[in-house]
Short mmCIF file of C-alpha atoms and ligand atoms in Angstrom, two decimals:
data_model
loop_
_atom_site.label_atom_id
_atom_site.label_comp_id
_atom_site.label_asym_id
_atom_site.label_seq_id
_atom_site.Cartn_x
_atom_site.Cartn_y
_atom_site.Cartn_z
CA MET O 1474 107.64 88.79 153.56
CA PRO O 1475 110.01 90.58 151.23
CA ILE O 1476 112.98 88.67 149.86
CA TYR O 1477 115.79 90.91 151.02
CA LEU O 1478 118.86 90.64 148.80
CA ASP O 1479 120.37 94.03 149.57
CA SER O 1480 122.49 93.49 152.68
CA ASN O 1481 125.31 95.66 151.33
CA ALA O 1482 122.90 98.61 151.55
CA THR O 1483 121.98 97.75 155.11
CA SER O 1484 121.49 94.52 157.00
CA GLN O 1485 118.72 93.05 159.11
CA ILE O 1486 119.33 93.67 162.82
CA ASP O 1487 119.99 90.36 164.57
CA PRO O 1488 117.24 89.69 167.18
CA GLU O 1489 120.00 88.84 169.68
CA VAL O 1490 121.49 92.29 169.05
CA ILE O 1491 118.12 93.92 169.75
CA GLU O 1492 117.81 91.97 173.02
CA ALA O 1493 121.32 93.03 174.04
CA MET O 1494 120.64 96.72 173.48
CA LEU O 1495 117.17 96.97 175.08
CA PRO O 1496 118.33 97.21 178.73
CA PHE O 1497 120.43 100.23 177.71
CA LEU O 1498 117.35 101.96 176.36
CA ARG O 1499 115.10 100.98 179.28
CA GLU O 1500 116.98 100.83 182.60
CA HIS O 1501 120.62 101.63 182.05
CA TYR O 1502 120.10 104.96 180.38
CA ALA O 1503 122.55 106.86 182.60
CA ASN O 1504 125.36 108.78 180.99
CA PRO O 1505 128.38 106.45 181.11
CA SER O 1506 130.57 109.36 182.23
CA SER O 1507 128.48 110.00 185.36
CA ALA O 1508 130.07 109.19 188.70
CA TYR O 1509 127.13 107.48 190.45
CA ARG O 1510 126.65 103.72 190.62
CA MET O 1511 123.69 103.82 188.25
CA ALA O 1512 126.07 104.71 185.40
CA LYS O 1513 128.33 101.71 185.90
CA PRO O 1514 126.37 99.19 183.75
CA ALA O 1515 126.48 101.62 180.81
CA ARG O 1516 130.19 102.27 181.30
CA ASP O 1517 130.94 98.55 181.63
CA ALA O 1518 128.87 97.71 178.55
CA VAL O 1519 130.79 100.22 176.41
CA ALA O 1520 134.04 98.64 177.65
CA THR O 1521 132.76 95.16 176.80
CA ALA O 1522 131.76 96.26 173.29
CA ARG O 1523 135.20 97.79 172.83
CA ARG O 1524 136.78 94.44 173.73
CA GLU O 1525 134.42 92.56 171.41
CA VAL O 1526 135.28 94.73 168.42
CA ALA O 1527 139.00 94.67 169.24
CA ALA O 1528 138.96 90.87 169.47
CA MET O 1529 137.46 90.58 165.99
CA LEU O 1530 140.05 92.94 164.51
CA GLY O 1531 143.07 91.59 166.38
CA ALA O 1532 143.41 95.05 167.95
CA ASP O 1533 143.88 96.38 171.45
CA PRO O 1534 140.61 97.68 173.02
CA ASP O 1535 142.25 101.09 173.50
CA GLU O 1536 142.62 101.32 169.73
CA ILE O 1537 138.84 101.27 169.17
CA VAL O 1538 136.98 104.58 168.90
CA PHE O 1539 133.19 104.50 168.54
CA THR O 1540 131.74 106.92 165.99
CA SER O 1541 128.31 107.59 164.50
CA CYS O 1542 128.82 105.77 161.18
CA GLY O 1543 131.25 104.61 158.51
CA THR O 1544 131.09 108.00 156.83
CA GLU O 1545 132.25 109.76 160.00
CA SER O 1546 135.07 107.25 160.47
CA ASN O 1547 136.31 107.75 156.90
CA ASN O 1548 136.10 111.55 157.04
CA THR O 1549 137.81 111.62 160.43
CA ALA O 1550 140.67 109.36 159.33
CA ILE O 1551 141.41 111.54 156.31
CA ALA O 1552 141.12 114.82 158.22
CA SER O 1553 143.32 113.56 161.05
CA ALA O 1554 146.11 112.42 158.74
CA LEU O 1555 146.24 115.81 157.04
CA ALA O 1556 146.00 117.79 160.29
CA LEU O 1557 148.94 115.81 161.70
CA TYR O 1558 151.19 116.48 158.73
CA PRO O 1559 150.30 119.91 157.31
CA GLU O 1560 153.51 119.90 155.27
CA LYS O 1561 152.34 116.82 153.35
CA ARG O 1562 149.86 117.90 150.67
CA HIS O 1563 149.26 114.65 148.80
CA VAL O 1564 146.79 111.79 149.31
CA ILE O 1565 146.41 108.53 147.40
CA THR O 1566 143.16 106.64 147.12
CA THR O 1567 141.38 104.63 144.44
CA ALA O 1568 138.89 105.54 141.75
CA ALA O 1569 136.51 102.85 143.03
CA GLU O 1570 136.13 104.09 146.63
CA HIS O 1571 132.82 104.70 148.34
CA ASP O 1572 131.62 108.31 148.25
CA ALA O 1573 132.44 108.58 151.97
CA VAL O 1574 136.12 108.63 150.92
CA LEU O 1575 135.79 110.14 147.45
CA ALA O 1576 133.82 113.22 148.56
CA PRO O 1577 136.26 114.27 151.33
CA CYS O 1578 139.12 113.70 148.89
CA GLN O 1579 137.42 115.91 146.32
CA ALA O 1580 136.98 118.56 149.05
CA LEU O 1581 140.74 118.37 149.73
CA GLU O 1582 141.40 119.08 146.07
CA GLU O 1583 139.20 122.16 146.30
CA HIS O 1584 141.48 123.31 149.11
CA GLY O 1585 144.56 122.93 146.95
CA LEU O 1586 145.75 119.48 148.01
CA GLU O 1587 146.63 116.86 145.46
CA VAL O 1588 144.85 113.52 145.31
CA THR O 1589 145.96 110.59 143.15
CA TYR O 1590 143.13 108.20 142.29
CA LEU O 1591 144.61 104.79 141.50
CA GLY O 1592 142.87 103.06 138.64
CA VAL O 1593 141.45 99.55 138.78
CA ASN O 1594 141.58 96.86 136.14
CA GLU O 1595 138.59 95.17 134.51
CA GLY O 1596 138.34 92.89 137.55
CA GLY O 1597 138.23 95.90 139.89
CA LEU O 1598 141.73 95.36 141.31
CA ILE O 1599 144.35 98.03 141.92
CA ASP O 1600 147.90 97.61 140.63
CA LEU O 1601 150.42 97.70 143.49
CA GLU O 1602 153.16 98.93 141.14
CA GLU O 1603 150.97 101.92 140.28
CA LEU O 1604 150.67 102.60 144.01
CA ARG O 1605 154.43 102.35 144.45
CA ALA O 1606 154.98 104.80 141.60
CA ALA O 1607 152.39 107.27 142.92
CA LEU O 1608 153.89 107.52 146.42
CA ARG O 1609 155.95 110.63 147.15
CA PRO O 1610 158.04 110.20 150.30
CA GLY O 1611 157.81 113.32 152.44
CA GLU O 1612 154.73 114.51 150.53
CA THR O 1613 152.15 111.72 150.68
CA ALA O 1614 150.29 112.02 153.98
CA LEU O 1615 147.82 109.20 153.53
CA VAL O 1616 146.93 106.17 151.42
CA SER O 1617 143.27 105.13 151.73
CA ILE O 1618 142.21 101.86 150.12
CA LEU O 1619 138.72 100.32 150.15
CA TRP O 1620 139.03 96.80 151.57
CA ALA O 1621 135.97 95.39 149.81
CA ASN O 1622 133.94 97.26 147.25
CA ASN O 1623 130.28 97.89 148.13
CA GLU O 1624 129.07 97.53 144.53
CA THR O 1625 131.09 94.60 143.23
CA GLY O 1626 132.46 93.00 146.41
CA VAL O 1627 135.99 93.08 144.93
CA ILE O 1628 138.61 92.64 147.68
CA ALA O 1629 141.76 94.79 147.59
CA PRO O 1630 145.25 93.60 148.57
CA VAL O 1631 145.22 95.83 151.66
CA ALA O 1632 148.14 94.19 153.50
CA GLU O 1633 150.45 94.51 150.50
CA ALA O 1634 149.33 98.09 149.82
CA ALA O 1635 149.89 99.04 153.48
CA ALA O 1636 153.44 97.66 153.45
CA ILE O 1637 154.29 99.63 150.29
CA ALA O 1638 152.73 102.84 151.64
CA HIS O 1639 154.56 102.55 154.96
CA GLU O 1640 157.90 102.23 153.17
CA ALA O 1641 157.23 105.71 151.80
CA GLY O 1642 156.27 107.07 155.23
CA ALA O 1643 152.55 107.49 154.50
CA LEU O 1644 149.76 106.69 156.93
CA VAL O 1645 147.36 103.96 155.80
CA HIS O 1646 143.59 103.96 156.17
CA THR O 1647 141.18 101.33 154.93
CA ASP O 1648 137.42 101.50 154.61
CA ALA O 1649 136.52 98.00 155.81
CA VAL O 1650 132.80 98.75 156.09
CA GLN O 1651 131.83 96.01 153.61
CA ALA O 1652 134.64 93.57 154.38
CA PHE O 1653 134.19 93.23 158.13
CA GLY O 1654 132.57 89.97 159.22
CA LYS O 1655 132.41 88.65 155.65
CA ILE O 1656 136.10 87.91 155.24
CA PRO O 1657 138.88 87.92 157.87
CA VAL O 1658 139.78 91.54 158.67
CA SER O 1659 142.80 91.66 160.92
CA VAL O 1660 144.88 94.73 161.71
CA THR O 1661 147.78 92.56 162.75
CA GLU O 1662 147.85 90.95 159.31
CA ALA O 1663 147.03 94.03 157.26
CA ASP O 1664 149.02 96.42 159.49
CA VAL O 1665 146.94 99.50 158.69
CA ASP O 1666 146.98 102.64 160.85
CA MET O 1667 143.28 103.44 160.64
CA LEU O 1668 140.24 101.38 159.67
CA SER O 1669 136.53 102.19 159.40
CA LEU O 1670 133.53 100.03 160.25
CA SER O 1671 129.78 100.62 160.23
CA GLY O 1672 127.40 98.68 162.50
CA HIS O 1673 124.44 98.57 160.13
CA LYS O 1674 126.39 96.53 157.58
CA PHE O 1675 126.78 93.62 160.00
CA HIS O 1676 123.43 93.28 161.75
CA ALA O 1677 123.63 96.15 164.25
CA PRO O 1678 121.44 99.26 163.85
CA LYS O 1679 122.27 102.36 161.85
CA GLY O 1680 124.03 105.29 163.49
CA VAL O 1681 127.04 103.61 165.07
CA GLY O 1682 130.48 102.97 163.66
CA VAL O 1683 134.09 102.38 164.59
CA LEU O 1684 137.38 104.01 163.80
CA TYR O 1685 140.30 101.76 164.63
CA LEU O 1686 143.38 103.85 165.47
CA SER O 1687 146.67 102.05 165.79
CA SER O 1688 148.38 102.90 169.08
CA ARG O 1689 151.56 103.53 167.13
CA VAL O 1690 150.21 106.55 165.29
CA ARG O 1691 149.14 109.93 166.51
CA PHE O 1692 145.63 111.21 165.95
CA GLU O 1693 144.06 114.62 165.60
CA PRO O 1694 140.47 114.51 166.94
CA GLN O 1695 137.83 116.10 164.75
CA LEU O 1696 134.97 116.32 167.25
CA LEU O 1697 135.99 118.43 170.23
CA GLY O 1698 133.94 118.77 173.38
CA GLY O 1699 133.50 116.65 176.47
CA GLY O 1700 136.52 114.46 175.74
CA GLN O 1701 134.71 111.11 175.50
CA GLU O 1702 136.49 108.15 173.85
CA SER O 1703 139.73 109.20 175.60
CA GLY O 1704 139.53 112.59 173.95
CA ARG O 1705 139.44 111.11 170.46
CA ARG O 1706 135.75 111.59 169.70
CA SER O 1707 133.72 113.88 171.92
CA GLY O 1708 129.98 113.42 172.27
CA THR O 1709 127.96 111.37 174.76
CA GLU O 1710 128.29 107.74 173.81
CA ASN O 1711 125.43 106.04 171.94
CA VAL O 1712 125.48 103.30 174.58
CA ALA O 1713 122.71 101.10 173.16
CA GLY O 1714 124.16 101.40 169.66
CA ILE O 1715 127.66 100.60 170.90
CA VAL O 1716 126.38 97.55 172.80
CA ALA O 1717 124.59 96.48 169.63
CA LEU O 1718 127.70 96.92 167.50
CA GLY O 1719 129.86 94.98 169.97
CA THR O 1720 127.34 92.14 170.14
CA ALA O 1721 126.97 92.09 166.36
CA ALA O 1722 130.74 91.97 165.93
CA ARG O 1723 130.99 88.99 168.30
CA LEU O 1724 128.15 87.22 166.49
CA MET O 1725 129.86 87.75 163.12
CA GLY O 1726 132.79 85.83 164.57
CA GLU O 1727 130.52 82.99 165.64
CA HIS O 1728 128.82 82.51 162.27
CA ASP O 1729 130.27 80.72 159.34
CA GLU O 1730 130.18 82.93 156.26
CA ALA O 1731 130.64 79.82 154.11
CA GLU O 1732 126.90 79.30 154.62
CA VAL O 1733 126.19 82.70 153.09
CA GLN O 1734 128.56 81.95 150.24
CA ALA O 1735 126.60 78.74 149.59
CA LEU O 1736 123.43 80.83 149.17
CA ARG O 1737 125.19 83.30 146.89
CA ASP O 1738 126.53 80.40 144.81
CA GLN O 1739 123.09 78.76 144.71
CA PHE O 1740 121.75 82.08 143.42
CA GLU O 1741 124.39 82.54 140.71
CA ASN O 1742 124.24 78.90 139.60
CA GLY O 1743 120.44 78.85 139.57
CA LEU O 1744 120.30 82.03 137.56
CA ARG O 1745 122.90 80.67 135.11
CA THR O 1746 120.51 77.89 134.08
CA ARG O 1747 117.72 80.42 133.46
CA VAL O 1748 119.56 83.49 132.15
CA PRO O 1749 122.76 81.96 130.73
CA ASP O 1750 124.18 85.17 129.30
CA TYR O 1751 124.57 87.22 132.47
CA GLU O 1752 128.10 88.32 133.35
CA ILE O 1753 129.68 88.77 136.77
CA ASN O 1754 131.36 92.11 137.52
CA GLY O 1755 134.55 91.78 139.55
CA ASP O 1756 137.49 89.40 139.64
CA PRO O 1757 135.95 86.03 140.61
CA ALA O 1758 139.01 85.09 142.69
CA HIS O 1759 138.83 88.29 144.77
CA ARG O 1760 135.17 88.74 145.52
CA LEU O 1761 133.24 88.93 148.79
CA PRO O 1762 131.43 85.63 149.33
CA THR O 1763 128.18 87.56 149.84
CA THR O 1764 127.92 89.87 146.82
CA SER O 1765 126.74 89.31 143.24
CA SER O 1766 127.15 92.20 140.85
CA LEU O 1767 125.57 90.95 137.63
CA TYR O 1768 125.31 92.45 134.18
CA PHE O 1769 122.24 91.43 132.18
CA PRO O 1770 122.88 92.38 128.53
CA GLY O 1771 120.02 94.36 127.04
CA ILE O 1772 118.27 94.91 130.37
CA ASP O 1773 117.60 98.24 132.02
CA ALA O 1774 118.42 97.56 135.67
CA ALA O 1775 116.28 100.47 136.90
CA GLY O 1776 113.25 98.91 135.18
CA LEU O 1777 114.09 95.44 136.46
CA LEU O 1778 114.37 96.85 139.97
CA LEU O 1779 110.79 98.15 139.75
CA LEU O 1780 109.48 94.83 138.44
CA LEU O 1781 111.28 93.02 141.26
CA ASP O 1782 109.84 95.46 143.77
CA ASP O 1783 106.34 94.52 142.55
CA GLU O 1784 107.21 90.96 143.63
CA ASP O 1785 108.76 92.12 146.93
CA VAL O 1786 112.31 91.24 145.91
CA CYS O 1787 114.75 93.88 147.21
CA ALA O 1788 118.02 94.41 145.37
CA SER O 1789 119.78 97.40 143.94
CA ALA O 1790 120.84 98.79 140.62
CA GLY O 1791 124.47 99.79 141.02
CA SER O 1792 125.13 101.31 144.42
CA ALA O 1793 122.01 102.59 146.09
CA CYS O 1794 122.96 102.74 149.73
CA HIS O 1795 122.44 106.46 150.12
CA THR O 1796 119.52 107.56 147.95
CA SER O 1797 117.18 106.15 145.40
CA ALA O 1798 118.75 108.47 142.84
CA LEU O 1799 120.20 106.47 140.00
CA HIS O 1800 123.50 107.69 138.74
CA SER O 1801 125.84 105.73 136.57
CA SER O 1802 128.27 103.72 138.65
CA HIS O 1803 131.73 105.31 139.01
CA VAL O 1804 132.98 101.89 140.12
CA LEU O 1805 132.00 100.17 136.87
CA ALA O 1806 133.31 103.16 134.91
CA ALA O 1807 136.67 102.82 136.72
CA MET O 1808 136.69 99.15 135.68
CA GLY O 1809 136.47 100.34 132.07
CA PHE O 1810 132.84 99.45 131.48
CA ASP O 1811 130.58 101.72 129.46
CA ARG O 1812 127.25 103.20 130.56
CA ARG O 1813 125.38 100.38 128.82
CA ARG O 1814 126.99 97.82 131.09
CA ALA O 1815 126.44 100.03 134.14
CA SER O 1816 122.76 100.52 133.34
CA GLY O 1817 122.33 96.74 132.89
CA THR O 1818 123.96 95.87 136.22
CA MET O 1819 122.16 94.70 139.34
CA ARG O 1820 123.63 94.08 142.77
CA PHE O 1821 122.34 91.27 144.96
CA SER O 1822 123.87 90.92 148.41
CA PHE O 1823 123.24 88.14 150.90
CA SER O 1824 123.44 87.57 154.65
CA ARG O 1825 122.94 84.79 157.18
CA PHE O 1826 119.26 85.78 157.38
CA ASN O 1827 118.61 84.57 153.84
CA VAL O 1828 117.36 81.05 153.32
CA SER O 1829 117.70 78.67 150.42
CA GLU O 1830 113.95 78.66 149.56
CA GLU O 1831 113.81 82.43 149.07
CA VAL O 1832 116.97 82.33 146.98
CA GLU O 1833 115.29 79.76 144.75
CA GLN O 1834 112.17 81.92 144.55
CA ALA O 1835 114.23 85.00 143.75
CA VAL O 1836 115.97 83.16 140.90
CA GLU O 1837 112.59 82.26 139.39
CA ILE O 1838 111.23 85.79 139.74
CA ILE O 1839 114.36 87.48 138.35
CA ALA O 1840 114.59 85.05 135.43
CA SER O 1841 110.94 85.54 134.49
CA LYS O 1842 111.22 89.35 134.69
CA VAL O 1843 114.38 89.35 132.55
CA GLU O 1844 112.62 87.11 129.99
CA LYS O 1845 109.59 89.41 130.03
CA MET O 1846 111.69 92.53 129.50
CA ARG O 1847 113.56 90.87 126.66
CA SER O 1848 110.42 89.62 124.95
CA LEU O 1849 108.88 93.11 125.09
CA ARG O 1850 112.04 94.51 123.56
CA THR O 1851 112.22 91.97 120.72
CA SER O 1852 108.51 92.25 119.91
CA GLY O 1853 109.23 95.93 119.19
CA PRO O 1854 106.90 98.93 119.38
CA ILE O 1855 103.18 98.42 118.87
CA ARG O 1856 102.24 99.47 115.33
CA ARG O 1857 98.97 101.04 114.40
CA ALA O 1858 97.14 99.61 111.37
N1 PLP X 2822 131.94 102.74 153.08
C1 PLP X 2822 131.36 101.75 152.39
C2 PLP X 2822 132.23 100.81 151.61
C3 PLP X 2822 129.99 101.59 152.39
O1 PLP X 2822 129.43 100.61 151.69
C4 PLP X 2822 129.20 102.48 153.15
C5 PLP X 2822 127.75 102.32 153.10
O2 PLP X 2822 126.96 103.12 152.86
C6 PLP X 2822 129.86 103.51 153.87
C7 PLP X 2822 131.23 103.60 153.81
C8 PLP X 2822 129.11 104.50 154.69
O3 PLP X 2822 128.73 103.94 155.93
P1 PLP X 2822 127.58 104.63 156.78
O4 PLP X 2822 126.30 104.36 156.09
O5 PLP X 2822 127.65 103.97 158.12
O6 PLP X 2822 127.91 106.07 156.88
#
């Protein structure tokens, strides 16, 4: 059995989630929009999932729109904000966002809009005064802030940022794909207008997401067609996926993430005794309880990843949730770290499906591989006589 320490890339589907979705693949396959009685279980199940997600977010069920993934939710939120306010040609986001926000922002720039990328400090945190200074009342359409960073787990002050952005009349979106279920994510506390989630990051399958849309703001749909999701996202509902996401959201609420934090802490403390010189990326006081982004001086993370793979330990070097292509981390660069630090950084991310024994095993394996890599380096190249 592999030791899976890469839950920020994608998470194991909870067996209870699989059980919940199976009837909607087997018997209740009717289109939820159909009028006959056979469609009612599918329709009811989508409504239940909507309530389950809303309950976790402190939202109204009508404010939940099901999408195909976090990427769609992010792209839709940005496109809607700009379509609503064509006279506003400015967007603010951060330099440490996920590509699912950065790429659409870069596309906006190609179309002549202006995007301000807020910097982050060495701990990965934005400066709220920099946000305040960047806002242009009457011009800034949207502020989009990543709630928790996928690479480092650093948690942004979303509630404070939202309040500042609203004062300047901007809409606020947050990508809460990594935060949801790991820390409290409440739209009543953070008072954002739009928020993105992705099922596969919290033990539902891939291919289903959520866009929360506050009832107080207008919305410009991006997928037009049959008018599903109250006209906000056309396309026949992925009923089984939606049921899975709703169930997974409810289960996140029932589990205590302190248990996952205990595993993460066991991992970091165990490793500290074996590889004392590793450094943690990200402000320790504002970090997801489930993520370890660790810099091993003198180690090539891509090489370490391969050695770990030989031992069936799954982790990632930087952010590898989209491809296996290794590119230097823009997140670590934004934090002011050089390429050396980025290429020596590994990300380990934990979930409730990890157990203490495998964490202990992983520590041993990682420590021995790091020692091996270092000893090969210090012994130098093989010389011919
Ligand atoms: N936002 C963040 C912070 C992520 O970590 C991911 C993961 O890949 C995404 C967005 C994209 O989500 P999805 O894979 O559902 O498109």
